[in-house]
Short mmCIF file of C-alpha atoms in Angstrom, two decimals:
data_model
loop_
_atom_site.label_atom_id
_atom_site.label_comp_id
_atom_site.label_asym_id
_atom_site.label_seq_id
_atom_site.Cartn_x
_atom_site.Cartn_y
_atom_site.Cartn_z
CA UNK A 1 -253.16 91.76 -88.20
CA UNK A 2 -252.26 89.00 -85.92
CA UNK A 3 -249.08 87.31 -86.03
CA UNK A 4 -248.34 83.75 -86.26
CA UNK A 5 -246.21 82.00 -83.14
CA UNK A 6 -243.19 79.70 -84.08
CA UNK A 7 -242.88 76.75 -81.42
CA UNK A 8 -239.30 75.56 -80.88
CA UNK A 9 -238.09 72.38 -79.08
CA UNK A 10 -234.92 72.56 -76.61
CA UNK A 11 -233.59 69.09 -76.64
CA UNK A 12 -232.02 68.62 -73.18
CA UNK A 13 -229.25 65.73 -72.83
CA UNK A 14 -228.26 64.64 -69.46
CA UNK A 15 -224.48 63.15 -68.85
CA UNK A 16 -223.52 59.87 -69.13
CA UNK A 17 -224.48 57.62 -66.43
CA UNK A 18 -221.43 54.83 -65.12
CA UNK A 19 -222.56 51.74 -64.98
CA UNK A 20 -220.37 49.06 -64.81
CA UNK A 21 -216.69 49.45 -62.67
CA UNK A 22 -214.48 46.24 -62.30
CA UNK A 23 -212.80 45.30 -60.17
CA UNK A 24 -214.22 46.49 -57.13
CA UNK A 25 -211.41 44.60 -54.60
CA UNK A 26 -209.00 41.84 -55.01
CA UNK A 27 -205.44 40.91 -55.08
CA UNK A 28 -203.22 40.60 -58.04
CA UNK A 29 -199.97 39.54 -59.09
CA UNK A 30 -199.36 40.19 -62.68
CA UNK A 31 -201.91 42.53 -64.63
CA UNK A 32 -204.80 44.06 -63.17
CA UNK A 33 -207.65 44.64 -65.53
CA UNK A 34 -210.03 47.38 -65.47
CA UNK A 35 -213.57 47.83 -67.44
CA UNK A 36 -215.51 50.39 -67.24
CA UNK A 37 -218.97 50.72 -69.10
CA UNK A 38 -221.20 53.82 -69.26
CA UNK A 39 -224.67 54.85 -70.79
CA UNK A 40 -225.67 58.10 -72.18
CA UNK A 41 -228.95 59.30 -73.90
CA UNK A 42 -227.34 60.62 -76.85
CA UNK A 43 -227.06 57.57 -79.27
CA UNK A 44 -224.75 60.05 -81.75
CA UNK A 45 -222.64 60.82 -78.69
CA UNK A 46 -219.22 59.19 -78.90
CA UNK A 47 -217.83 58.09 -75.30
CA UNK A 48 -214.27 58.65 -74.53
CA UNK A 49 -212.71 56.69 -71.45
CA UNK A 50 -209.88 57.35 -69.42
CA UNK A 51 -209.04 55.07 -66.41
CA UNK A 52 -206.12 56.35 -63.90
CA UNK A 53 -204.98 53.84 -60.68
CA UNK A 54 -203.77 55.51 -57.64
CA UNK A 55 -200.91 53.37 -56.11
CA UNK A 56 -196.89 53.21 -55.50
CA UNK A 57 -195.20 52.60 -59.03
CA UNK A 58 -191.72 52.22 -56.73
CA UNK A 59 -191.49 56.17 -56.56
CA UNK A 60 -194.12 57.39 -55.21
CA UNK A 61 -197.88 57.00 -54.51
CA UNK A 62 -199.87 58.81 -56.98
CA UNK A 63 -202.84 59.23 -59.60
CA UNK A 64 -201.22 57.70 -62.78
CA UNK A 65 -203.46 57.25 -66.28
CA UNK A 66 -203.17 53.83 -67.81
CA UNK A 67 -205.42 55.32 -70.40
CA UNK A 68 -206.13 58.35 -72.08
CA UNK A 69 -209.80 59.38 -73.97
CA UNK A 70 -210.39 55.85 -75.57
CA UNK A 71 -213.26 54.88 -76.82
CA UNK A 72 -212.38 51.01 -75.16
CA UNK A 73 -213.38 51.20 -71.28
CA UNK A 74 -210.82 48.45 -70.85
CA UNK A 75 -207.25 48.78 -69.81
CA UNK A 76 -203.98 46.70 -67.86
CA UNK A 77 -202.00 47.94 -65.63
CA UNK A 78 -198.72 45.47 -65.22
CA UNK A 79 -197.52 44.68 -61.74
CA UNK A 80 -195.63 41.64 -61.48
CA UNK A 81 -192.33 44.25 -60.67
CA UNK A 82 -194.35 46.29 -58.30
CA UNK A 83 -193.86 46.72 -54.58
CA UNK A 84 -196.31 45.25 -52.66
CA UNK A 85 -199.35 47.22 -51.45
CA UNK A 86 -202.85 47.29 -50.53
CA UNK A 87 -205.66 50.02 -50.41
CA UNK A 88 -205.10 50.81 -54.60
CA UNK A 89 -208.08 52.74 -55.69
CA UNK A 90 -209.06 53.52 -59.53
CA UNK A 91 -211.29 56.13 -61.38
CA UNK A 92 -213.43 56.23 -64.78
CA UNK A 93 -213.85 59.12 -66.37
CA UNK A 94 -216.28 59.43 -68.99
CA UNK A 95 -216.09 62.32 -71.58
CA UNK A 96 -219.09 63.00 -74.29
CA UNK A 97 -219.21 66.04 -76.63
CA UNK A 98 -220.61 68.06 -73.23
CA UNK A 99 -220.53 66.63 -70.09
CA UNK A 100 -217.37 64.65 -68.37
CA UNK A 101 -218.27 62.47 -65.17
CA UNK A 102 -215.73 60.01 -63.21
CA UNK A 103 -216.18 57.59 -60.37
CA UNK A 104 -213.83 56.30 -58.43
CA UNK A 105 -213.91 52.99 -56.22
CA UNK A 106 -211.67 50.09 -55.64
CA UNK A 107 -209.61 48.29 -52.30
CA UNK A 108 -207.11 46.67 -54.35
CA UNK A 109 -204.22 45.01 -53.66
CA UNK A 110 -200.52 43.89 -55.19
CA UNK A 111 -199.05 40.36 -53.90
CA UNK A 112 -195.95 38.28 -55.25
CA UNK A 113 -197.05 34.64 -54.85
CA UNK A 114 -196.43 32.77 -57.57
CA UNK A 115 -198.78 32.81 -60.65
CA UNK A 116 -199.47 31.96 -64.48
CA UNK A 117 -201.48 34.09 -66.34
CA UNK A 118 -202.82 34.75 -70.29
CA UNK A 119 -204.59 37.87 -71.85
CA UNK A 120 -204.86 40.87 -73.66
CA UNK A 121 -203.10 44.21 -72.77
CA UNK A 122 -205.48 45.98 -75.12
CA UNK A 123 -208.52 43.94 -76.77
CA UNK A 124 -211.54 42.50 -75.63
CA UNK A 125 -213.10 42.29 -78.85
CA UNK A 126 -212.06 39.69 -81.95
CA UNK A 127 -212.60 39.44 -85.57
CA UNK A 128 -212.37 36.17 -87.03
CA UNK A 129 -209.38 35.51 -88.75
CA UNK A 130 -207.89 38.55 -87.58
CA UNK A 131 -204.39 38.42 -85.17
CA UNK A 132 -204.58 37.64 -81.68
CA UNK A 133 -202.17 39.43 -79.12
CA UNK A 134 -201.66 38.22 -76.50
CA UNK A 135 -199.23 38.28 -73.36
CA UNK A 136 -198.29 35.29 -70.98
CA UNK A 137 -196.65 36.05 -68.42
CA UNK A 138 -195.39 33.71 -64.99
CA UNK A 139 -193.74 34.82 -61.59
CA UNK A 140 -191.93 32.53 -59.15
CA UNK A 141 -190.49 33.58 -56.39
CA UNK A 142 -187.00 33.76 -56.13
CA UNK A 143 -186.97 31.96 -52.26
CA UNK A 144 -187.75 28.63 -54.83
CA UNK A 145 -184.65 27.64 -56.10
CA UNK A 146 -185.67 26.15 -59.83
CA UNK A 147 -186.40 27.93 -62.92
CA UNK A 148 -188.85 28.61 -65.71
CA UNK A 149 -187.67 26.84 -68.72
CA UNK A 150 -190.20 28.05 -71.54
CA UNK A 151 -193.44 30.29 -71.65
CA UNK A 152 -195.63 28.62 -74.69
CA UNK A 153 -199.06 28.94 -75.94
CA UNK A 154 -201.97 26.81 -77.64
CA UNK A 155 -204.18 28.87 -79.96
CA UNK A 156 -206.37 25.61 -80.40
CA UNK A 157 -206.46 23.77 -76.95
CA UNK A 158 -205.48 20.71 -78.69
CA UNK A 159 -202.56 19.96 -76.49
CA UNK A 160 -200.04 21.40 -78.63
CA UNK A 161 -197.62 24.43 -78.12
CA UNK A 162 -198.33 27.09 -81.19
CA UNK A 163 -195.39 28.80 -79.99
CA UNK A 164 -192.54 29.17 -77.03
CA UNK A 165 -189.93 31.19 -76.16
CA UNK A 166 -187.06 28.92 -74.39
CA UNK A 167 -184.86 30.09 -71.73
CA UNK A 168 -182.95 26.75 -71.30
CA UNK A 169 -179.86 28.45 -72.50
CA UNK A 170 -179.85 30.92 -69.72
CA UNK A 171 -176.58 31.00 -66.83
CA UNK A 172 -179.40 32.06 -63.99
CA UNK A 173 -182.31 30.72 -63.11
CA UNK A 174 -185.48 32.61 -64.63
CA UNK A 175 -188.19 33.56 -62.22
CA UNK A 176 -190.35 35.94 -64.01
CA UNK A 177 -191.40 35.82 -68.04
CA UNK A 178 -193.44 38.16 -69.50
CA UNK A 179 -193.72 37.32 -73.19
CA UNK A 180 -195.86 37.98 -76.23
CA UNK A 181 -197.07 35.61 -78.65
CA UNK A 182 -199.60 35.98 -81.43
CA UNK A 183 -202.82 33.29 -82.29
CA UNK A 184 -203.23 33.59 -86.09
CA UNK A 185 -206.15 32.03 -86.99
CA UNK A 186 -209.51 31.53 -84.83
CA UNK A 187 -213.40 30.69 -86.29
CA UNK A 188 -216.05 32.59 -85.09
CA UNK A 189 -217.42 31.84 -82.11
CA UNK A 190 -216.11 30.69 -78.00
CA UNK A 191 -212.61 29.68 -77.84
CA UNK A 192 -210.47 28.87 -74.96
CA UNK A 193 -206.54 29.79 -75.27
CA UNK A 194 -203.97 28.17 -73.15
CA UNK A 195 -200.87 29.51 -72.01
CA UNK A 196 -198.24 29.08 -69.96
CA UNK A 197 -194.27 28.13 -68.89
CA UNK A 198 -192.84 25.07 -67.61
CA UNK A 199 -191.18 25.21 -64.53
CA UNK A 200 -187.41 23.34 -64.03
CA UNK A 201 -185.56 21.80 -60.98
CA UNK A 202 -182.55 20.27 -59.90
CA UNK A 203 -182.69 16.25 -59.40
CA UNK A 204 -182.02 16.80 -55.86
CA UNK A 205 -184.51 19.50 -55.13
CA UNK A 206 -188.22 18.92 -54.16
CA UNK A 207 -191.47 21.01 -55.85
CA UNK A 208 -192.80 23.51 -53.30
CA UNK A 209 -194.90 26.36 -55.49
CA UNK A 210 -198.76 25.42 -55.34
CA UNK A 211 -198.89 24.23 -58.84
CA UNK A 212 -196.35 21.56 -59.03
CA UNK A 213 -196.35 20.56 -55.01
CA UNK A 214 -198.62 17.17 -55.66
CA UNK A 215 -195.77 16.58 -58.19
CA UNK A 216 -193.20 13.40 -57.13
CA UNK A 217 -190.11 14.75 -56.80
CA UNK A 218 -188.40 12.43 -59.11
CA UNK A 219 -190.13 14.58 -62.13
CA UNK A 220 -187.84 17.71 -62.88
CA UNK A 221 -190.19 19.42 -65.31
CA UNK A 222 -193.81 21.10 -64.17
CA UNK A 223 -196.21 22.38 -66.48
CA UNK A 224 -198.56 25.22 -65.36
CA UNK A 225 -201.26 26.90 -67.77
CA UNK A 226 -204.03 29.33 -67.45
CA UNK A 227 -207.09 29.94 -69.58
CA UNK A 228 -208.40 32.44 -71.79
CA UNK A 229 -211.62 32.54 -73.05
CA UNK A 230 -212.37 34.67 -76.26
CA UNK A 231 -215.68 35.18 -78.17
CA UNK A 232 -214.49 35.39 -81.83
CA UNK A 233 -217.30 37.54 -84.45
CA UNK A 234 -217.68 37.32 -87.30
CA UNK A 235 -216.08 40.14 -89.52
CA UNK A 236 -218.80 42.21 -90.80
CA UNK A 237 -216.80 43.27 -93.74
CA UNK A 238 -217.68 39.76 -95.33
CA UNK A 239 -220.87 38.85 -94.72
CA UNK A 240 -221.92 40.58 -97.98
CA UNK A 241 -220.01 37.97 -99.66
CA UNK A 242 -221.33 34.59 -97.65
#
């Protein structure tokens, strides 16, 4: 008697495959942020990223995680307080259920000029009607001799503060804020978030920082904001009901 052959099929995966690294160079004053995006043939596979910076923390220079096995390829690493440095490099590694890659690129640097800035330490993606976080932060440095007065945001860009945190009742002058503040409400859809801080001198002094300098110096208060775009979906969870 003959005998019948069974045919089996070996499905072969391959590892995930990096494909998007930011940044690549630049030079930062506040929060650097990192993305990393990979592909991998397995649909079913779940894609766990971890993102470590090499640079001087103030102790030492060293490999230090900002993130460990998330599923977000995004992450901030805060450096307003840092020394500053160039040649910072940064690695993605990319985990599935069998293979773990990492790449590793990056001529970054660290600068304290002063800035304004307004993001996310965490999110990229929003639901609407769903909590915002987010931090804005501002740096001056301490060879100008004024102050920042308040850090504020405007969840609607329609010119007025949602909220502000005042330091008006300080005995030194403020030169860095770092402060978080929370947009409630946004529609689905593009939305641009302003933040900021207003910056405070003495009568007698003049306005030397890049943001206020066209300002006369007969104006003691300067206003400096940044922009941050969001792309607000719509929460899946209700569409059942629309």
């Amino acid at each position: 008697y003959g005998h019948e052959r069974q045919s089996s099929t070996v499905i072969l995966s391959s590892p995930p495959v990096i494909t998007v690294m930011s940044p690549t160079s630049g030079t930062f004053t506040t929060w650097i942020p990192f993305k990393c995006e990979a592909q991998d043939d397995d649909i079913s596979d779940i894609l766990l990223y971890t993102i470590g910076v090499y640079y001087n923390n103030g102790s030492s220079t060293d490999w230090r995680n900002i993130t460990n096995q998330t599923t977000s390829g995004t992450g901030l690493l805060y450096v307003y307080n840092t020394t500053q440095q160039t040649n910072i490099s940064w690695r993605c590694t990319v985990t599935d259920s069998t293979y773990t890659v990492s790449a590793t690129i990056g001529d970054l640097g660290i600068a304290k000029q002063p800035f304004v800035y307004i993001g996310s330490p965490v999110a990229d993606y929003y639901i609407e009607n769903q909590p915002i976080n987010l931090v804005v932060s501002c740096y001056l440095p301490t060879s100008y001799d004024y102050s920042i007065s308040h850090s504020w945001i405007d969840c609607n860009n329609d010119g007025y503060w949602d909220k502000a945190v005042d330091y008006t009742n300080s005995s030194i002058n403020i030169h860095s804020a770092s402060d978080s503040m929370q947009c409630l409400r946004l529609d689905p859809g593009e939305s641009t978030i302003i933040g900021g801080c207003v910056f405070n001198k003495a009568a007698d002094k003049i306005w030397k920082d890049p943001f206020c300098a066209r300002l006369s110096h007969t104006k003691n208060y300067c206003v400096v904001s940044a922009q941050y775009k969001v792309n607000v979906h719509e929460n899946p969870n209700e569409n059942v009901f629309r």
